Coordinates of C-alpha atoms in Angstrom, one line a residue:
Chain A
X4 CA -256.9 37.1 102.0
X5 CA -254.0 35.4 103.7
X6 CA -255.2 31.8 103.6
X7 CA -255.7 32.4 99.8
X8 CA -252.2 33.6 99.5
X9 CA -250.9 30.6 101.4
X10 CA -253.0 28.2 99.3
X11 CA -251.7 29.7 96.1
X12 CA -248.1 29.7 97.2
X13 CA -248.5 26.1 98.4
X14 CA -249.3 25.0 94.9
X15 CA -246.7 27.2 93.2
X16 CA -243.9 26.3 95.6
X17 CA -243.9 22.7 94.7
X18 CA -241.0 21.5 92.7
X19 CA -241.6 21.3 88.9
X20 CA -245.0 23.0 89.1
X21 CA -243.6 26.2 87.6
X22 CA -241.9 24.4 84.7
X23 CA -244.9 22.3 84.0
X24 CA -247.2 25.3 83.8
X25 CA -244.7 27.1 81.6
X26 CA -244.6 24.2 79.2
X27 CA -248.4 24.1 79.0
X28 CA -248.6 27.9 78.5
X29 CA -247.3 26.9 75.1
X30 CA -250.6 25.1 74.3
X31 CA -252.1 21.7 74.8
X32 CA -249.6 18.9 75.0
X33 CA -249.5 15.1 75.1
X34 CA -247.7 13.4 78.0
X35 CA -244.8 12.5 75.8
X36 CA -244.4 16.1 74.6
X37 CA -244.3 17.4 78.2
X38 CA -241.7 14.7 79.1
X39 CA -239.6 15.9 76.2
X40 CA -239.5 19.4 77.5
X41 CA -238.8 18.3 81.1
X42 CA -236.6 15.3 80.6
X43 CA -235.2 15.4 84.2
X44 CA -238.7 14.7 85.6
X45 CA -239.6 11.1 86.2
X46 CA -242.8 9.6 84.8
X47 CA -244.1 9.1 88.2
X48 CA -243.4 12.6 89.4
X49 CA -245.0 14.0 86.2
X50 CA -248.1 11.9 86.6
X51 CA -248.4 12.8 90.3
X52 CA -248.0 16.5 89.7
X53 CA -250.4 16.5 86.8
X54 CA -253.1 14.7 88.9
X55 CA -252.6 17.3 91.6
X56 CA -252.9 20.2 89.2
X57 CA -256.0 18.5 87.6
X58 CA -257.6 18.2 91.0
X59 CA -256.9 21.9 91.6
X60 CA -258.6 22.8 88.4
X61 CA -255.4 24.2 86.9
X62 CA -254.9 21.5 84.2
X63 CA -257.6 19.8 82.1
X64 CA -257.1 16.4 80.7
X65 CA -259.0 15.5 77.5
X66 CA -259.3 12.0 76.1
X67 CA -259.9 11.8 72.3
X68 CA -261.5 8.4 71.4
X69 CA -259.3 7.8 68.5
X70 CA -257.3 4.7 67.6
X71 CA -254.9 4.7 69.4
X72 CA -256.5 6.9 72.1
X73 CA -255.0 10.4 72.3
X74 CA -254.8 12.2 75.6
X75 CA -254.0 15.9 75.8
X76 CA -253.3 18.1 78.8
X77 CA -253.9 21.8 78.7
X78 CA -254.3 24.7 81.1
X79 CA -257.7 25.8 82.2
X80 CA -258.4 29.6 82.5
X81 CA -257.4 29.3 86.2
X82 CA -254.1 27.8 85.0
X83 CA -253.6 30.3 82.2
X84 CA -254.0 33.2 84.6
X85 CA -250.9 32.0 86.4
X86 CA -248.8 33.4 83.6
X87 CA -248.0 36.7 85.4
X88 CA -247.1 34.9 88.6
X89 CA -244.7 32.6 86.8
X90 CA -243.2 35.5 85.0
X91 CA -242.6 37.6 88.1
X92 CA -241.1 34.7 90.0
X93 CA -238.8 34.0 87.0
X94 CA -237.8 37.6 86.7
X95 CA -236.9 37.9 90.3
X96 CA -235.1 34.5 90.2
X97 CA -233.0 35.6 87.2
X98 CA -232.1 38.9 89.0
X99 CA -231.3 37.5 92.4
X100 CA -230.7 33.7 92.5
Chain B
X23 CA -233.2 30.0 83.9
X24 CA -235.1 27.0 85.2
X25 CA -232.9 26.3 88.3
X26 CA -233.3 30.0 89.2
X27 CA -237.1 29.7 88.9
X28 CA -237.1 26.6 91.1
X29 CA -234.8 28.2 93.7
X30 CA -237.0 31.3 93.8
X31 CA -240.2 29.2 94.1
X32 CA -238.7 27.0 96.8
X33 CA -238.3 30.1 99.0
X34 CA -241.6 31.6 98.2
X35 CA -243.5 28.3 98.5
X36 CA -242.7 27.9 102.2
X37 CA -245.5 28.5 104.6
X38 CA -245.5 32.0 106.2
X39 CA -242.8 33.4 103.9
X40 CA -245.3 35.5 101.9
X41 CA -246.9 36.9 105.0
X42 CA -243.6 37.6 106.7
X43 CA -242.4 39.5 103.6
X44 CA -245.6 41.4 103.3
X45 CA -245.4 42.5 106.9
X46 CA -241.8 43.7 106.3
X47 CA -242.8 45.5 103.1
X48 CA -244.4 47.9 105.6
X49 CA -240.9 48.9 106.9
X50 CA -238.4 47.7 109.5
X51 CA -240.0 45.9 112.5
X52 CA -239.0 44.4 115.8
X53 CA -239.6 40.7 116.5
X54 CA -242.6 41.6 118.7
X55 CA -244.2 43.8 116.1
X56 CA -243.9 41.0 113.5
X57 CA -245.5 38.6 116.0
X58 CA -248.4 41.0 116.5
X59 CA -249.2 41.0 112.8
X60 CA -248.9 37.2 112.5
X61 CA -250.1 35.9 115.8
X62 CA -250.8 32.4 114.5
X63 CA -247.1 31.8 113.9
X64 CA -245.2 30.3 116.8
X65 CA -242.0 32.0 118.1
X66 CA -239.9 29.1 116.9
X67 CA -241.4 29.1 113.5
X68 CA -240.9 32.8 113.1
X69 CA -237.3 32.6 114.3
X70 CA -236.5 29.8 111.9
X71 CA -238.1 31.4 108.9
X72 CA -236.3 34.7 109.7
X73 CA -233.0 32.9 109.9
X74 CA -233.6 31.3 106.6
X75 CA -234.5 34.5 104.9
X76 CA -231.5 36.2 106.5
X77 CA -229.3 33.5 105.1
X78 CA -230.9 34.0 101.7
X79 CA -230.1 37.7 101.9
X80 CA -233.8 38.7 101.8
X81 CA -234.0 40.0 105.4
X82 CA -231.4 42.1 107.2
X83 CA -231.1 42.0 111.0
X84 CA -229.7 45.1 112.7
X85 CA -228.7 45.3 116.4
X86 CA -228.8 48.7 117.9
X87 CA -226.5 48.8 121.0
X88 CA -229.0 50.7 123.2
X89 CA -230.2 49.9 126.7
X90 CA -232.1 47.5 126.4
X91 CA -230.7 46.3 123.0
X92 CA -233.0 47.0 120.1
X93 CA -233.1 44.5 117.2
X94 CA -234.8 45.3 114.0
X95 CA -235.6 43.3 110.9
X96 CA -236.0 44.7 107.5
X97 CA -236.1 43.7 103.8
X98 CA -232.9 44.1 101.8
X99 CA -233.2 45.3 98.2
X100 CA -233.5 41.6 97.1
X101 CA -236.4 41.2 99.6
X102 CA -238.1 44.5 98.5
X103 CA -238.1 43.4 94.9
X104 CA -240.3 40.4 95.9
X105 CA -243.2 42.9 96.1
X106 CA -244.5 42.3 92.6
X107 CA -244.2 38.5 93.1
X108 CA -246.2 38.6 96.3
X109 CA -248.8 40.8 94.7
X110 CA -249.4 38.6 91.6
X111 CA -249.6 35.5 93.8
X112 CA -252.1 37.2 96.0
X113 CA -254.2 38.5 93.1
X114 CA -254.4 35.1 91.6
X115 CA -255.2 33.5 95.0
X116 CA -258.0 36.0 95.6
X117 CA -259.5 35.3 92.1
X118 CA -259.2 31.5 92.2
X119 CA -258.7 30.0 95.6

């Protein structure tokens, strides 16, 4: 139980992760669309964080073989189920920070 | 809104913080009692984390001028209101980690 809590809070405690997940709770997005919603985040940081979340199975990356190629990022079920977590953190943050 | 989320998740994302808060959700505790419930945590780490949480106004430290002196740690209202956050993180962690 405790290691699972620690593992979950390790992921959620990283800078930008909450915002990134919140943006993707709005539906699948292309890299550029995510950037537009988090303009303060550098390309490198966004790329790194997305790779980590993809490796964790929280984000899914789909390549559409169009011309030019279209790449979309979306939350998996594991990622979507973070919604109540993000919401309670945000509620507490708004009340107390 | 976003800086408040980040500030909150910064605090919650730190190792041991969730466990420490969960232990204190059980009521005021002395240092030794907290240690007993988180034996893997070193004295130094516990002291450091408690000081941080005290500085954040999440934990309150009370010194009772008895003989020998008794020191108790408890959650403030700000700390107690973290309960739903800890619970949703834990639930997600149990389901997915």
